[in-house]
Tab-separated table of C-alpha atoms in Angstrom:
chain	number	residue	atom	x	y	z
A	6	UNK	CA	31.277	0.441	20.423
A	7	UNK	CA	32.688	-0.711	23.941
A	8	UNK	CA	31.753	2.435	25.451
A	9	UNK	CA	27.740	2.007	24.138
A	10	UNK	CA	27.968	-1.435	24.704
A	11	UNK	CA	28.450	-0.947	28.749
A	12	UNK	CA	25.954	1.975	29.146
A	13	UNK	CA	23.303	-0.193	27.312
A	14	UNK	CA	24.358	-3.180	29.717
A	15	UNK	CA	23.780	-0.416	33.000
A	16	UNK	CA	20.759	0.269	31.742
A	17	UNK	CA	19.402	-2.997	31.319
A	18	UNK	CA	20.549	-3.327	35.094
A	19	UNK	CA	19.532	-0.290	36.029
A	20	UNK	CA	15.928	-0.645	34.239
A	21	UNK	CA	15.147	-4.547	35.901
A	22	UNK	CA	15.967	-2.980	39.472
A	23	UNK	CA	13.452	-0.242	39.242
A	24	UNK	CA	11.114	-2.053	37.824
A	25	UNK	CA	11.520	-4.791	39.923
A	26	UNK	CA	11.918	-2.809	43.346
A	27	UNK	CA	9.538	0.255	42.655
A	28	UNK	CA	7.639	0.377	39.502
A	29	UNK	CA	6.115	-3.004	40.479
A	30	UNK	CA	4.678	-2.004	43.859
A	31	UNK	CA	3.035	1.654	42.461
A	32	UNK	CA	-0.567	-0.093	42.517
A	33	UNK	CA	-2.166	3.289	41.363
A	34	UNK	CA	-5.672	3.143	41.803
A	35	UNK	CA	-5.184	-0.612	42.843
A	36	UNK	CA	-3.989	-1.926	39.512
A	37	UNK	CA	-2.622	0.600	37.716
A	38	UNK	CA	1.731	-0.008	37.319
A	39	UNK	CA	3.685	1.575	34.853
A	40	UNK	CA	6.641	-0.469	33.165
A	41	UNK	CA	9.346	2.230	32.011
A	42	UNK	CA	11.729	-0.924	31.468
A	43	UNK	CA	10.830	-0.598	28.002
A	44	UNK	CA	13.394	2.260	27.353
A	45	UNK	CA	15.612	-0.197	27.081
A	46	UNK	CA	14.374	-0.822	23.925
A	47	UNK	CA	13.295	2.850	23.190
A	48	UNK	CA	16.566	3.771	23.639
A	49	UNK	CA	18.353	0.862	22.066
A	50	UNK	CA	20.914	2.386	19.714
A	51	UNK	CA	18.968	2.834	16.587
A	52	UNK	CA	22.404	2.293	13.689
A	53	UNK	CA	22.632	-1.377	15.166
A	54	UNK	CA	22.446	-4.604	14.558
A	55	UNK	CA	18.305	-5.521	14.697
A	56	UNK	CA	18.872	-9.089	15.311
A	57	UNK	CA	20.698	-7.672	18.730
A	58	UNK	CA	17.745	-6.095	20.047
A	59	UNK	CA	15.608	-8.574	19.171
A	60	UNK	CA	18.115	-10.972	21.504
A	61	UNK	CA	18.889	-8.119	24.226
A	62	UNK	CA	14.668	-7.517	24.177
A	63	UNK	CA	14.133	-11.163	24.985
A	64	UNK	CA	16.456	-11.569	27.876
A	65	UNK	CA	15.060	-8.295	29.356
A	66	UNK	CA	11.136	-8.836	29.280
A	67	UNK	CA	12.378	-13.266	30.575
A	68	UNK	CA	14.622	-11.783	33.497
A	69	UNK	CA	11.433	-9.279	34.289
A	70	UNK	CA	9.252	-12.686	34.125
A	71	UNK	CA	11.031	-14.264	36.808
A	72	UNK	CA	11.134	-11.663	39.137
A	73	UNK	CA	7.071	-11.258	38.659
A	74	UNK	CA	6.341	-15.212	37.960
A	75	UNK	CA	4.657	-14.296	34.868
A	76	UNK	CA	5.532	-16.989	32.492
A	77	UNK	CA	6.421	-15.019	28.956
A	78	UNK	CA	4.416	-12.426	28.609
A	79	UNK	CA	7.097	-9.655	29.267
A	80	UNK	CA	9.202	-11.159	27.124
A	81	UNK	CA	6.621	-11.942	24.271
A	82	UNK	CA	5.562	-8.234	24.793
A	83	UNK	CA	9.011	-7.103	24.670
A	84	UNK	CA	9.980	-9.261	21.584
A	85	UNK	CA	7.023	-7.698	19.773
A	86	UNK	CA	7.920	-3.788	20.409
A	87	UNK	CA	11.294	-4.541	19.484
A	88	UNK	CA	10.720	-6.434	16.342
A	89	UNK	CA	7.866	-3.454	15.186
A	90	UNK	CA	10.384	-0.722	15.817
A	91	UNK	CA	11.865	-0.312	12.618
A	92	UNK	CA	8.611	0.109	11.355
A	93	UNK	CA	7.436	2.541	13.532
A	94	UNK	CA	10.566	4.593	13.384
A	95	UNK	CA	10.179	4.860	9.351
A	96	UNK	CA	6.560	6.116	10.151
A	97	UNK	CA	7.501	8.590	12.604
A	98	UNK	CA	11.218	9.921	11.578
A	99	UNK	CA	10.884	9.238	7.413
A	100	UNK	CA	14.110	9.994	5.563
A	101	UNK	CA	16.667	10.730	9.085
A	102	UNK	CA	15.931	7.326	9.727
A	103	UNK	CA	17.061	6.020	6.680
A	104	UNK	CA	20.242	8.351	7.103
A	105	UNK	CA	20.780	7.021	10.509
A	106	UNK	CA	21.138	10.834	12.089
A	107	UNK	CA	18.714	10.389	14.735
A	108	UNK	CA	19.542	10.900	19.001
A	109	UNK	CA	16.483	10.155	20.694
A	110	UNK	CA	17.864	13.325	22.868
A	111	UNK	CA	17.678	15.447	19.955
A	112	UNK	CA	14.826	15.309	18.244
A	113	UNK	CA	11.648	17.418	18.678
A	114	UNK	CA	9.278	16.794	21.407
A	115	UNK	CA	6.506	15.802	19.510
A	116	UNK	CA	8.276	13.498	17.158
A	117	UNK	CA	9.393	11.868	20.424
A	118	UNK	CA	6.074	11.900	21.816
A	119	UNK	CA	4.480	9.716	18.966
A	120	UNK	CA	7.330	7.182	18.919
A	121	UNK	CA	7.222	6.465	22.285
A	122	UNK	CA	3.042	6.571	22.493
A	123	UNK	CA	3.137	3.932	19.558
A	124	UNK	CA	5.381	1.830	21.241
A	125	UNK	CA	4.479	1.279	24.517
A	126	UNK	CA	0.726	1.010	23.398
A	127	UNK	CA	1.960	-1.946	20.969
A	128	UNK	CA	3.550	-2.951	24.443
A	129	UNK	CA	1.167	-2.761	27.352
A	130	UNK	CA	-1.597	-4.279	24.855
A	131	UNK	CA	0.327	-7.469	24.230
A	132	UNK	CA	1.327	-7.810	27.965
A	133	UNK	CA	-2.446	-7.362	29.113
A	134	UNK	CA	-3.368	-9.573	26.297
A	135	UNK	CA	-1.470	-12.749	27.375
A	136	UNK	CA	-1.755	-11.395	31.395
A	137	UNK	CA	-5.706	-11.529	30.762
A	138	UNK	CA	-5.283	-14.523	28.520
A	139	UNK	CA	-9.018	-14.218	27.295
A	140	UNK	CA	-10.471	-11.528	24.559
A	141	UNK	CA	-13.816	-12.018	25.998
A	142	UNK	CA	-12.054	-9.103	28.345
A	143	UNK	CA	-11.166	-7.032	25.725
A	144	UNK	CA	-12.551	-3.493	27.488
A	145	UNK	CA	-10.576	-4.693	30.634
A	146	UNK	CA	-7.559	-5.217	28.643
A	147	UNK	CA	-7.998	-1.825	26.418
A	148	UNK	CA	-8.691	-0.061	29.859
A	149	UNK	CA	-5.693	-1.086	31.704
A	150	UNK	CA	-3.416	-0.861	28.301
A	151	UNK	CA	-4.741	2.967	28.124
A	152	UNK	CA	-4.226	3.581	32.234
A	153	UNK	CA	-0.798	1.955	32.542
A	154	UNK	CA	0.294	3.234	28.801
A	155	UNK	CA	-0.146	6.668	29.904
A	156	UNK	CA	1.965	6.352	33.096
A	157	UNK	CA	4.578	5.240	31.270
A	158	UNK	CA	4.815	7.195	28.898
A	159	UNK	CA	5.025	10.225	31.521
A	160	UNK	CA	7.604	8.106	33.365
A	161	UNK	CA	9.560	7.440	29.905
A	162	UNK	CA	9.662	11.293	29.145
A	163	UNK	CA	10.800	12.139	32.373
A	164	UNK	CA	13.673	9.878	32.463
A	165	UNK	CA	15.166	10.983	28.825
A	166	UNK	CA	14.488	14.545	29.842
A	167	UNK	CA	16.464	13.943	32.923
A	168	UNK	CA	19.236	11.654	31.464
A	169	UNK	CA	19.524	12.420	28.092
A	170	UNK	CA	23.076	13.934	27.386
A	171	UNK	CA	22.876	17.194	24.814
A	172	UNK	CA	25.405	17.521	22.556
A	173	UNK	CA	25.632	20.689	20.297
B	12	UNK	CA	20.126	-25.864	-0.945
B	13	UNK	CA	21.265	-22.420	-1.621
B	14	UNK	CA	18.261	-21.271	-2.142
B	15	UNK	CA	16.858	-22.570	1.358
B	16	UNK	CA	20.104	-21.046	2.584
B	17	UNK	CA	19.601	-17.913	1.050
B	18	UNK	CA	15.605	-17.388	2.543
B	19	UNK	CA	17.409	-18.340	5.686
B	20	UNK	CA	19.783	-15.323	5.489
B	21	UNK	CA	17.219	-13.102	4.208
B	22	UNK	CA	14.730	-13.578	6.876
B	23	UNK	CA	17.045	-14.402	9.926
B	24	UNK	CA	15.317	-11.457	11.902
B	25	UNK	CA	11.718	-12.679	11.367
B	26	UNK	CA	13.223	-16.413	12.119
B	27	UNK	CA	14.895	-15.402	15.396
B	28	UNK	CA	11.743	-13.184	16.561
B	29	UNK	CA	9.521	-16.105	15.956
B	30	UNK	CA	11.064	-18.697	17.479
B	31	UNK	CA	11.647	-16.431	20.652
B	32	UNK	CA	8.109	-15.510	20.490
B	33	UNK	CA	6.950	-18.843	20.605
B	34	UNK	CA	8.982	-19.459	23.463
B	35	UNK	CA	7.381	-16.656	25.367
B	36	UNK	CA	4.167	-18.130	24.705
B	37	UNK	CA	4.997	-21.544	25.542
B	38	UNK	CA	6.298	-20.185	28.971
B	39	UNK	CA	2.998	-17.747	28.994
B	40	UNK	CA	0.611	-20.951	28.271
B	41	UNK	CA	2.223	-22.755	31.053
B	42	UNK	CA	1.765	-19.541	33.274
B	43	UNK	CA	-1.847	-20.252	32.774
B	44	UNK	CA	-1.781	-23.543	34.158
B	45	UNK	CA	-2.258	-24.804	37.547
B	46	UNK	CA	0.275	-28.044	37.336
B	47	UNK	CA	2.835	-26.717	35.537
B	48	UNK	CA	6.556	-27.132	35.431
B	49	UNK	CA	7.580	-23.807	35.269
B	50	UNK	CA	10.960	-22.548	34.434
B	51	UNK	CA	10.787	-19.110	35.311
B	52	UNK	CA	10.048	-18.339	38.663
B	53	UNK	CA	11.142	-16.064	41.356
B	54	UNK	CA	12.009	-19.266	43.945
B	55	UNK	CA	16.004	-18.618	43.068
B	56	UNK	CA	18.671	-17.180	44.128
B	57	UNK	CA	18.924	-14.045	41.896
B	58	UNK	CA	15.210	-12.945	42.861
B	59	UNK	CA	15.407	-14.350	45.898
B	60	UNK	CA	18.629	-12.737	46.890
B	61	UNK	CA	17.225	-8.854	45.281
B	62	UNK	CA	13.709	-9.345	47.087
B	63	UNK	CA	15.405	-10.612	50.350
B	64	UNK	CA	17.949	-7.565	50.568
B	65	UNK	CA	15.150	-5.359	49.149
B	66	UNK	CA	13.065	-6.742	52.839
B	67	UNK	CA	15.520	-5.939	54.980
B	68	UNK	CA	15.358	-2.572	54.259
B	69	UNK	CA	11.752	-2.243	53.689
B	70	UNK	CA	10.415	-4.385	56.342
B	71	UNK	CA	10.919	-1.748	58.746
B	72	UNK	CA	8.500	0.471	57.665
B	73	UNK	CA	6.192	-2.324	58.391
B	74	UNK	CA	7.110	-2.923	61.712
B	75	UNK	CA	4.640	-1.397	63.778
B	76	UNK	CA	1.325	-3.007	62.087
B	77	UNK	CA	3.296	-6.403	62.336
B	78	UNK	CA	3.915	-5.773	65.762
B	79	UNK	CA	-0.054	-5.224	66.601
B	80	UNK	CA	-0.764	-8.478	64.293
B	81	UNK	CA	1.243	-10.570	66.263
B	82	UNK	CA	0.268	-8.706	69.859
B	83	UNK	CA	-3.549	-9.656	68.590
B	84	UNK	CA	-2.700	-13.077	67.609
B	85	UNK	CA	-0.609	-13.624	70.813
B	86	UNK	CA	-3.888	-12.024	72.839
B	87	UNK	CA	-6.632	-14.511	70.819
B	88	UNK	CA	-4.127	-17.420	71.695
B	89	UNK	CA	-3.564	-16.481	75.143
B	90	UNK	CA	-7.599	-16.373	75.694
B	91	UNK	CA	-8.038	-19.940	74.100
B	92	UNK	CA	-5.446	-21.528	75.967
B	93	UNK	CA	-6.753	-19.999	79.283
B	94	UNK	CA	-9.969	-20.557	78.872
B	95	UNK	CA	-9.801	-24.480	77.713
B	96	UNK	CA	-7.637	-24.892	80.871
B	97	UNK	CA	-10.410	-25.572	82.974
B	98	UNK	CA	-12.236	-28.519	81.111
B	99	UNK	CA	-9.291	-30.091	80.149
B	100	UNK	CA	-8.267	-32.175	82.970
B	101	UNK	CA	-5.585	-34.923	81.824
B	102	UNK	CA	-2.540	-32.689	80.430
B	103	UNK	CA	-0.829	-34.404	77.611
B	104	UNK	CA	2.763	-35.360	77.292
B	105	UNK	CA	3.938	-33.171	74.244
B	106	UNK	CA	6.966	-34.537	74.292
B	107	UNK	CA	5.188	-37.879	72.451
B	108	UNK	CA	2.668	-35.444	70.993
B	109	UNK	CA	3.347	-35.041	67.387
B	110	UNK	CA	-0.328	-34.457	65.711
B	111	UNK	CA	-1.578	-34.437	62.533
B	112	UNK	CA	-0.362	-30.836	61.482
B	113	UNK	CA	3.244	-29.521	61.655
B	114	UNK	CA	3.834	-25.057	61.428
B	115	UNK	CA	6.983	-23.454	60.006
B	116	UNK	CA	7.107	-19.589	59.830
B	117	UNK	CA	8.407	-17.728	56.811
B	118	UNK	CA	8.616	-13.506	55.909
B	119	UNK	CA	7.067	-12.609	52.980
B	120	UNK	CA	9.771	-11.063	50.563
B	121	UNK	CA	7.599	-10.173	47.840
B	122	UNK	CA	3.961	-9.862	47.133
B	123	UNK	CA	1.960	-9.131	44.058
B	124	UNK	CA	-2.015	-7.715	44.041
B	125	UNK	CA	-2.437	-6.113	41.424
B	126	UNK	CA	-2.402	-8.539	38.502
B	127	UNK	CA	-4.686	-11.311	37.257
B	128	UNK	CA	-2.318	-13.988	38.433
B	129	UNK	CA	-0.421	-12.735	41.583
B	130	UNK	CA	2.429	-15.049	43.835
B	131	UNK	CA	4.177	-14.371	47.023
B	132	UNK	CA	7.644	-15.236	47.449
B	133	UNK	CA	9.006	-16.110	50.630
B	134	UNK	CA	11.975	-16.656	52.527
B	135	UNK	CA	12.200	-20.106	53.227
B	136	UNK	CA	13.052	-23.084	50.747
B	137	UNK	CA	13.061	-26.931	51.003
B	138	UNK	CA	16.094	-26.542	53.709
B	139	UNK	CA	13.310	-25.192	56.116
B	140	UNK	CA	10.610	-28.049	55.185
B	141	UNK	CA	8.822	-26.260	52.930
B	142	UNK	CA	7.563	-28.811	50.082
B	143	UNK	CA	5.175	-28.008	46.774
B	144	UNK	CA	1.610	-28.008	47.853
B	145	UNK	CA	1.555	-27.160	51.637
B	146	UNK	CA	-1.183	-24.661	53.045
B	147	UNK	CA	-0.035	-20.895	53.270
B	148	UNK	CA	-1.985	-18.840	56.196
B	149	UNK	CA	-1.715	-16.106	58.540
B	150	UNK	CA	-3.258	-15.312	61.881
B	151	UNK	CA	-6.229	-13.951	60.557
B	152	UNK	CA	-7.179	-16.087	57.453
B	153	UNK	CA	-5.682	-18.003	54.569
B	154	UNK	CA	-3.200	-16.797	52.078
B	155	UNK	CA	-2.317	-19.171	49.571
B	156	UNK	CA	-0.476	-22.677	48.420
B	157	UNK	CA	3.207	-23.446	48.308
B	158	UNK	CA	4.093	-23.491	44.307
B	159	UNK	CA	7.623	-23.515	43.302
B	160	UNK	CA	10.174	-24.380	46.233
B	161	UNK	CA	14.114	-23.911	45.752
B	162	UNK	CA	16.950	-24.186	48.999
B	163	UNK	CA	16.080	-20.851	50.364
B	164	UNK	CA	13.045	-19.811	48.725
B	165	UNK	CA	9.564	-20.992	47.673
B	166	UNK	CA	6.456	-19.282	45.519
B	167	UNK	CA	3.263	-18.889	46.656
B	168	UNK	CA	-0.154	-19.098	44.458
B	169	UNK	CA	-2.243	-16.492	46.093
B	170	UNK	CA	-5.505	-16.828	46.482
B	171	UNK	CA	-5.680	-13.843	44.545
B	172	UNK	CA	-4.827	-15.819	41.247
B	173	UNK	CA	-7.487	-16.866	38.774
B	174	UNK	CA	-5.560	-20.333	38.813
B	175	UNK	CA	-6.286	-20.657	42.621
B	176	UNK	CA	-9.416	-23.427	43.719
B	177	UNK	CA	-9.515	-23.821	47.221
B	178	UNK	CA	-12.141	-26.195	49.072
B	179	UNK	CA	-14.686	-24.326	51.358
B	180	UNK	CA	-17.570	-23.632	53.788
B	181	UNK	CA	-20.034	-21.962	55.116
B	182	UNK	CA	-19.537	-21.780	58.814
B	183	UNK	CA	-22.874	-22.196	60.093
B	184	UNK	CA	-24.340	-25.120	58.025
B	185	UNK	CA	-21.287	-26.567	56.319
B	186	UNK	CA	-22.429	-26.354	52.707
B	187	UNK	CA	-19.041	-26.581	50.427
B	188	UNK	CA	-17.807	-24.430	47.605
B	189	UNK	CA	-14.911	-23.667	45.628
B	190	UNK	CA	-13.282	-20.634	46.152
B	191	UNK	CA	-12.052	-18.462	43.443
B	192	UNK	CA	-10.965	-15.093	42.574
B	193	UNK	CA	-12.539	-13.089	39.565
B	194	UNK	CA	-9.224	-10.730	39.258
B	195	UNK	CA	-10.531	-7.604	39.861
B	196	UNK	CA	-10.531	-6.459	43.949
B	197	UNK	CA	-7.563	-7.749	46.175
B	198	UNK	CA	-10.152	-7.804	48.855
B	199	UNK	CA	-13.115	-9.726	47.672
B	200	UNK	CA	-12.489	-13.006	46.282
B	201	UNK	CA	-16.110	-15.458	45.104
B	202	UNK	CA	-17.031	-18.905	46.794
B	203	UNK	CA	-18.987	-20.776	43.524
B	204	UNK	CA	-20.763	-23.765	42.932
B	205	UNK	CA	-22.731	-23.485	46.516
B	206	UNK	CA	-25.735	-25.110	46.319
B	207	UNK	CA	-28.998	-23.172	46.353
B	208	UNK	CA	-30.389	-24.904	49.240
B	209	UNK	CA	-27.811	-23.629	51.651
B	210	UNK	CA	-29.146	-20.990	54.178
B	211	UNK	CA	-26.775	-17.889	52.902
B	212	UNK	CA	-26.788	-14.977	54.874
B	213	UNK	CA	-24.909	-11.334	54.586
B	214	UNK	CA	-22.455	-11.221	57.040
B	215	UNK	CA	-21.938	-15.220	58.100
B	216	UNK	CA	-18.330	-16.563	58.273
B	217	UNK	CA	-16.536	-19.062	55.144
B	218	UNK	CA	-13.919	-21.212	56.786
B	219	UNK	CA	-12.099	-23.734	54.633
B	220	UNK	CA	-13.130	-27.092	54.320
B	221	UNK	CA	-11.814	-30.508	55.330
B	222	UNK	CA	-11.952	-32.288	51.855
B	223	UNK	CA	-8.460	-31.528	50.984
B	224	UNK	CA	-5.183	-32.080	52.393
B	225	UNK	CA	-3.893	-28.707	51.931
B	226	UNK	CA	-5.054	-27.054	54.352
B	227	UNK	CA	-6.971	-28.196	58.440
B	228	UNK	CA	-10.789	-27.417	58.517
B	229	UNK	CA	-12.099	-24.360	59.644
B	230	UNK	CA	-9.320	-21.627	59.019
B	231	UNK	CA	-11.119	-18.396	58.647
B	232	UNK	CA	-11.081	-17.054	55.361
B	233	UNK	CA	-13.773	-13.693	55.029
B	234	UNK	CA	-17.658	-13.049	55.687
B	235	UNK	CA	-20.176	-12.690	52.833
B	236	UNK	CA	-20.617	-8.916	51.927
B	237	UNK	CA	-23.443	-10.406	48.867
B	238	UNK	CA	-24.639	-13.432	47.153
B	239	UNK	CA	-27.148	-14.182	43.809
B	240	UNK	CA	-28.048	-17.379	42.304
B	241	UNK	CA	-26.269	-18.195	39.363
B	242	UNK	CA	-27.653	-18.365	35.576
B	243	UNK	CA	-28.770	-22.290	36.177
B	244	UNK	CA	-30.395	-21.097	39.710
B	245	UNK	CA	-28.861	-24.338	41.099
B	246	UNK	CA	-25.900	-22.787	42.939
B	247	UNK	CA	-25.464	-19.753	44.545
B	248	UNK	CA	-22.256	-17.453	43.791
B	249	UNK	CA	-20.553	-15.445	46.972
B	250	UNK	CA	-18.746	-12.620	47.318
B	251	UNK	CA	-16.719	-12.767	50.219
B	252	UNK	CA	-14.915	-9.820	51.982
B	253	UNK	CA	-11.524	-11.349	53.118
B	254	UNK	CA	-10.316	-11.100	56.729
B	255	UNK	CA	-6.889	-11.176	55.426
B	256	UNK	CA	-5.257	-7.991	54.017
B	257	UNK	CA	-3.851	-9.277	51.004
B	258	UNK	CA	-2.067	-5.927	50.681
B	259	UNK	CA	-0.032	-5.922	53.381
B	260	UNK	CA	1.252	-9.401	54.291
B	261	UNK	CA	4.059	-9.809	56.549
B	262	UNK	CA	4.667	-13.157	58.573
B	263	UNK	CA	2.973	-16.086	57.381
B	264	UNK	CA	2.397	-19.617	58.860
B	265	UNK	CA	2.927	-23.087	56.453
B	266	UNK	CA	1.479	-26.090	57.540
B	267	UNK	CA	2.387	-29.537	56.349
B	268	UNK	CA	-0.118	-32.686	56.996
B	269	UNK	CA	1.562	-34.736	58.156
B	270	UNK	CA	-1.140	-37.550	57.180
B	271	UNK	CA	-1.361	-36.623	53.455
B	272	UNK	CA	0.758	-39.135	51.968
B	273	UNK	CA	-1.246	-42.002	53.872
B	274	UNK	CA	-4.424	-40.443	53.015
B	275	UNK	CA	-3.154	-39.712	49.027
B	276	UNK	CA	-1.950	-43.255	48.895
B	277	UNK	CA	-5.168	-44.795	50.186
B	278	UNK	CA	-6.931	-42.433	47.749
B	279	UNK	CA	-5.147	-43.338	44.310
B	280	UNK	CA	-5.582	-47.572	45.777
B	281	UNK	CA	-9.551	-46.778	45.961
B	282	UNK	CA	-9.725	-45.090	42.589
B	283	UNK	CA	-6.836	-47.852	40.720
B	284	UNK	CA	-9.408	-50.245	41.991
B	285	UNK	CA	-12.561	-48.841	40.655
């Protein structure tokens, strides 16, 4: 519990200063940035307590806020993927998730794949949403929701792929 | 009782999601504001502090192109100064000159350009003079207005922000318009509402205006790369290609009028009297 409870508070650290320092300034194709903070919540230990997550998800996408000046739409956006993720780990994982048996290190890639595509779409859609702030915009929104979603998602894989621990 | 207890317990969850969501979207709603009092910004000292030690590393990459700015700034002012020298005969005292404009410097620690509403934060707070609504420019054009200001550090609303309405003019015949930006290229930002009688050519020079107190008359801002009339064909719409590179922003200028509370007082008297 203490031991997961300080590598989940390093990676919230971790997570702000890249996105804050680096993943902000990318500017691919002008306005294209990815936002791999969200493996915070990805990655959020899956047994525990949901009301946690929803608490640890709001402080994350806030501090990200006032580094960018955005208001609340990091945190709105975060607080949504957080509260949907139960759902969308029933869909993906079925009965292990009930059982509580599953490392995001350990499962196969595809199952991965889908749970983090579903996520980070729900994600990037609400931030453009309230970034746009008008759904007259809608192809503009779905456009950079599609661009940045894919970046991230790269980004995401990478980083569990490089950090993930395997234990046999 | 219980019962109301009981729901409680049973939804908690949904109850704490909720009311954090409609915080976020309180603090977004504000975001979308121009006079807001916002509560999350980047003028503090956590930001602040990460950004600043973040541009002390970083602005040395910079260095060179800064360099050249200020070598071409230092050049344009060195020709002005020489060749006014001639016609003006009486020198002036400075030392009782004060003027109507006063110029602090600041380093940009961060800058957005890639998002609908983008700020700069800089590195210099209300211990430095800097106050809320004060003019934001650099040698070549303008870049913004002074938002949020803390001790050390102060937010800037670029003029790459859909929030941003900034008083200008054509050059050449001094017709006025309101310039905007439509979100999409850091380069090109619009100049609306110009009416359709105004002789608009490709390639003349906006400068701002002098209705507001914000910022002097005449700072450059971009030339026109097009122009149509708008749906009403009363007023023409202008894209304007900025002189500025938004992108790369390193040094920038703030100037304070030092008139502006006269001028604001003697305003709100005219209109209280009305």
């Amino acid at each position: 519990m203490n031991n997961n409870f300080i590598r989940n508070s390093l990676r919230f650290i971790l997570l702000i200063l890249a996105q804050v320092l680096i993943f902000n300034h990318i500017n691919f194709l002008g306005f294209v940035n990815p936002y791999p903070y969200v493996l915070f919540i990805l990655l959020f230990p899956i047994g525990d307590n949901r009301a946690m997550l929803i608490i640890c998800s709001f402080l994350l996408g806030i501090t990200l806020d006032m580094f960018s000046n955005s208001g609340g739409m990091h945190a709105a956006a975060s607080l949504v993927m957080a509260y949907s993720r139960p759902w969308v780990l029933r869909s993906v994982f079925g009965v292990a998730y009930e059982y509580n048996t599953i490392r995001i290190s350990n499962i196969s890639f595809t199952e991965r794949f889908i749970y983090i595509t579903i996520l980070v779409l729900v994600h990037h859609f609400v931030l453009f949403l309230l970034e746009t702030f008008n759904v007259s915009d809608i192809l503009y929104i779905l456009k950079k929701t599609l661009f940045s979603g894919i970046f991230t998602l790269i980004l995401c894989l990478i980083f569990i792929t490089l950090f993930s621990v395997k234990r046999k | 009782m219980q019962q109301i207890l009981n729901i409680l317990i049973k939804y908690r969850n949904f109850l704490l999601f909720f009311v954090l969501l409609l915080l976020s979207l309180f603090f977004t709603i504000q975001s979308h504001s121009y006079h807001r009092s916002k509560f999350v910004n980047s003028a503090n000292f956590l930001s602040g502090g990460i950004y600043t030690s973040l541009d002390d590393v970083s602005s040395y990459f910079d260095l060179k192109i800064h360099n050249d700015q200020l070598l071409e700034e230092n050049n344009m002012l060195r020709q002005q100064l020489f060749n006014t020298l001639d016609t003006v005969t009486v020198r002036q005292d400075t030392s009782t000159f004060t003027g109507t404009y006063k110029f602090f410097k600041a380093r940009v620690i961060n800058n957005n350009y890639a998002l609908r509403d983008n700020f700069i934060t800089l590195r210099a707070g209300r211990r430095d003079g800097i106050e809320k609504d004060l003019g934001v420019i650099t040698s070549k054009g303008i870049v913004g207005v002074i938002d949020q200001v803390s001790t050390k550090f102060s937010t800037v609303v670029s003029i790459l922000n859909s929030n941003s309405q900034i008083n200008a003019k054509l050059q050449k015949s001094g017709h006025f318009g309101i310039l905007e930006w439509d979100g999409k290229d850091p380069n090109i930002v619009e100049l609306v509402d110009v009416q359709e009688k105004a002789p608009v050519t490709k390639g003349d020079t906006i400068v701002t205006g002098g209705m507001s107190t914000i910022f002097p008359e005449g700072i450059g801002i971009g030339t026109i790369s097009s122009f149509q009339l708008d749906a009403s064909e009363n007023y023409y719409t202008i894209k304007i290609k900025l002189f500025n590179d938004m992108t790369n922003i390193g040094h920038v200028y703030i100037i304070k009028n030092l008139d502006r509370k006269e001028i604001e007082t003697l305003e709100e008297q005219t209109r209280d009297e009305q």
